[in-house]
GROMACS .gro file of C-alpha atoms in nm:
model
  137
    1MET     CA    1   9.707  11.236   0.925
    2LYS     CA    2   9.969  10.964   0.874
    3LYS     CA    3  10.215  10.881   1.152
    4THR     CA    4  10.510  10.650   1.101
    5ILE     CA    5  10.711  10.522   1.394
    6HIS     CA    6  11.080  10.470   1.336
    7ASN     CA    7  11.219  10.254   1.614
    8ASN     CA    8  11.570  10.316   1.743
    9ILE     CA    9  11.832  10.065   1.641
   10LYS     CA   10  11.866   9.814   1.921
   11PRO     CA   11  12.188   9.615   1.888
   12PRO     CA   12  12.212   9.285   2.076
   13TYR     CA   13  12.522   9.405   2.265
   14SER     CA   14  12.650   9.739   2.390
   15LEU     CA   15  13.006   9.862   2.422
   16HIS     CA   16  12.916  10.153   2.652
   17ASP     CA   17  13.184  10.186   2.922
   18MET     CA   18  13.395   9.920   2.752
   19SER     CA   19  13.758   9.986   2.664
   20ILE     CA   20  13.884   9.908   2.316
   21THR     CA   21  14.240   9.782   2.330
   22ALA     CA   22  14.305   9.673   1.971
   23PHE     CA   23  14.194   9.704   1.611
   24GLU     CA   24  14.304   9.404   1.406
   25VAL     CA   25  14.293   9.455   1.029
   26THR     CA   26  14.274   9.193   0.756
   27ASP     CA   27  14.206   9.358   0.419
   28ALA     CA   28  13.854   9.509   0.454
   29LEU     CA   29  13.779   9.339   0.788
   30ILE     CA   30  13.830   9.507   1.125
   31THR     CA   31  13.817   9.308   1.447
   32MET     CA   32  13.768   9.542   1.742
   33ARG     CA   33  13.878   9.393   2.076
   34THR     CA   34  13.775   9.507   2.423
   35ASP     CA   35  13.944   9.432   2.752
   36THR     CA   36  13.624   9.312   2.921
   37GLY     CA   37  13.385   9.199   2.648
   38MET     CA   38  13.036   9.337   2.580
   39ILE     CA   39  12.709   9.396   2.762
   40ASP     CA   40  12.402   9.197   2.654
   41THR     CA   41  12.122   9.450   2.593
   42ALA     CA   42  11.848   9.208   2.699
   43PRO     CA   43  11.762   9.143   3.065
   44PRO     CA   44  11.941   9.051   3.287
   45TYR     CA   45  12.206   9.264   3.102
   46THR     CA   46  12.501   9.036   3.163
   47GLN     CA   47  12.857   9.104   3.060
   48VAL     CA   48  12.995   8.849   2.816
   49ASP     CA   49  13.335   8.788   2.663
   50GLY     CA   50  13.349   8.884   2.299
   51TYR     CA   51  13.449   9.126   2.027
   52VAL     CA   52  13.306   9.301   1.720
   53GLU     CA   53  13.385   9.244   1.353
   54PHE     CA   54  13.317   9.496   1.074
   55TYR     CA   55  13.303   9.354   0.722
   56ASP     CA   56  13.376   9.531   0.395
   57VAL     CA   57  13.514   9.845   0.559
   58ARG     CA   58  13.554  10.137   0.322
   59TRP     CA   59  13.883  10.289   0.430
   60ASP     CA   60  13.840  10.611   0.228
   61PHE     CA   61  13.532  10.700   0.436
   62SER     CA   62  13.641  10.578   0.783
   63TYR     CA   63  13.790  10.841   1.014
   64VAL     CA   64  13.911  10.918   1.363
   65TYR     CA   65  13.868  11.261   1.518
   66LEU     CA   66  14.108  11.351   1.801
   67TRP     CA   67  14.077  11.660   2.014
   68SER     CA   68  14.366  11.796   2.217
   69GLU     CA   69  14.420  11.666   2.565
   70THR     CA   70  14.099  11.687   2.760
   71GLU     CA   71  14.037  12.005   2.949
   72ASN     CA   72  13.705  12.138   3.059
   73ALA     CA   73  13.542  12.412   2.850
   74LYS     CA   74  13.834  12.583   2.678
   75LYS     CA   75  13.963  12.640   2.329
   76PHE     CA   76  14.063  12.314   2.165
   77GLU     CA   77  14.266  12.182   1.878
   78GLY     CA   78  14.236  11.854   1.700
   79GLU     CA   79  14.294  11.649   1.394
   80LYS     CA   80  14.100  11.428   1.161
   81MET     CA   81  14.276  11.124   1.020
   82PHE     CA   82  14.189  10.814   0.827
   83LEU     CA   83  14.107  10.519   1.051
   84LYS     CA   84  14.381  10.318   0.883
   85ASP     CA   85  14.638  10.587   0.975
   86PHE     CA   86  14.510  10.592   1.334
   87ILE     CA   87  14.552  10.214   1.360
   88ASP     CA   88  14.909  10.239   1.225
   89ARG     CA   89  14.998  10.532   1.454
   90PHE     CA   90  14.836  10.423   1.782
   91THR     CA   91  14.958  10.071   1.849
   92GLN     CA   92  14.924  10.084   2.228
   93PHE     CA   93  14.612  10.261   2.354
   94CYS     CA   94  14.293  10.234   2.551
   95PHE     CA   95  13.976  10.386   2.402
   96SER     CA   96  13.690  10.409   2.654
   97ILE     CA   97  13.355  10.421   2.478
   98MET     CA   98  13.094  10.660   2.616
   99ASP     CA   99  12.846  10.661   2.327
  100GLU     CA  100  12.754  10.447   2.027
  101THR     CA  101  12.577  10.577   1.716
  102PHE     CA  102  12.452  10.367   1.427
  103GLY     CA  103  12.361  10.512   1.090
  104TYR     CA  104  12.344  10.414   0.727
  105ASN     CA  105  12.654  10.191   0.682
  106THR     CA  106  12.831  10.382   0.961
  107THR     CA  107  12.911  10.294   1.319
  108LYS     CA  108  13.048  10.571   1.543
  109TYR     CA  109  13.199  10.538   1.887
  110SER     CA  110  13.283  10.843   2.095
  111GLY     CA  111  13.475  10.856   2.418
  112PHE     CA  112  13.821  10.909   2.556
  113LEU     CA  113  14.154  10.782   2.426
  114LEU     CA  114  14.456  10.719   2.649
  115SER     CA  115  14.785  10.673   2.468
  116ASP     CA  116  15.143  10.741   2.571
  117ARG     CA  117  15.020  10.894   2.900
  118ARG     CA  118  14.805  11.151   2.716
  119HIS     CA  119  14.426  11.180   2.713
  120TYR     CA  120  14.219  11.284   2.413
  121GLU     CA  121  13.852  11.316   2.333
  122CYS     CA  122  13.796  11.083   2.040
  123ILE     CA  123  13.542  10.970   1.780
  124VAL     CA  124  13.600  10.655   1.575
  125GLU     CA  125  13.383  10.643   1.261
  126ILE     CA  126  13.374  10.312   1.072
  127TYR     CA  127  13.207  10.309   0.731
  128HIS     CA  128  13.125   9.950   0.638
  129VAL     CA  129  12.896   9.817   0.368
  130GLY     CA  130  12.920   9.467   0.513
  131ASP     CA  131  12.782   9.341   0.841
  132ARG     CA  132  12.869   9.440   1.197
  133VAL     CA  133  12.903   9.107   1.379
  134PHE     CA  134  12.911   9.065   1.756
  135VAL     CA  135  13.109   8.753   1.845
  136GLU     CA  136  13.049   8.602   2.188
  137VAL     CA  137  13.323   8.363   2.303
   0.00000   0.00000   0.00000
């Protein structure tokens, strides 16, 4: 019998419980800014100032999913939009990250979006064939 262990992806920093306050776009580069930095995933798990850059973003495959204002377990409505459209539409917001998922060329953040005094459940899906770079300042 052959067993193969596939280790979980272990990024050097976590954005769990961080609030994204801006997406800055320059061509196929996204700079994602938080209000309080990032958490180092190695002991002693310190919080550091910084941000994340995504290189060679493929806009045709990057999406945001918004669900109607958060209510407990009820019927819901939502919309799927291109990430670029989300960035143009939501200029002032706070996106609180609850979960991070890393896949083949895709980074997904799920959490809660606050914009214009409304709350939404939200998933931000960034498809990038370039690197994801954590920048500590």
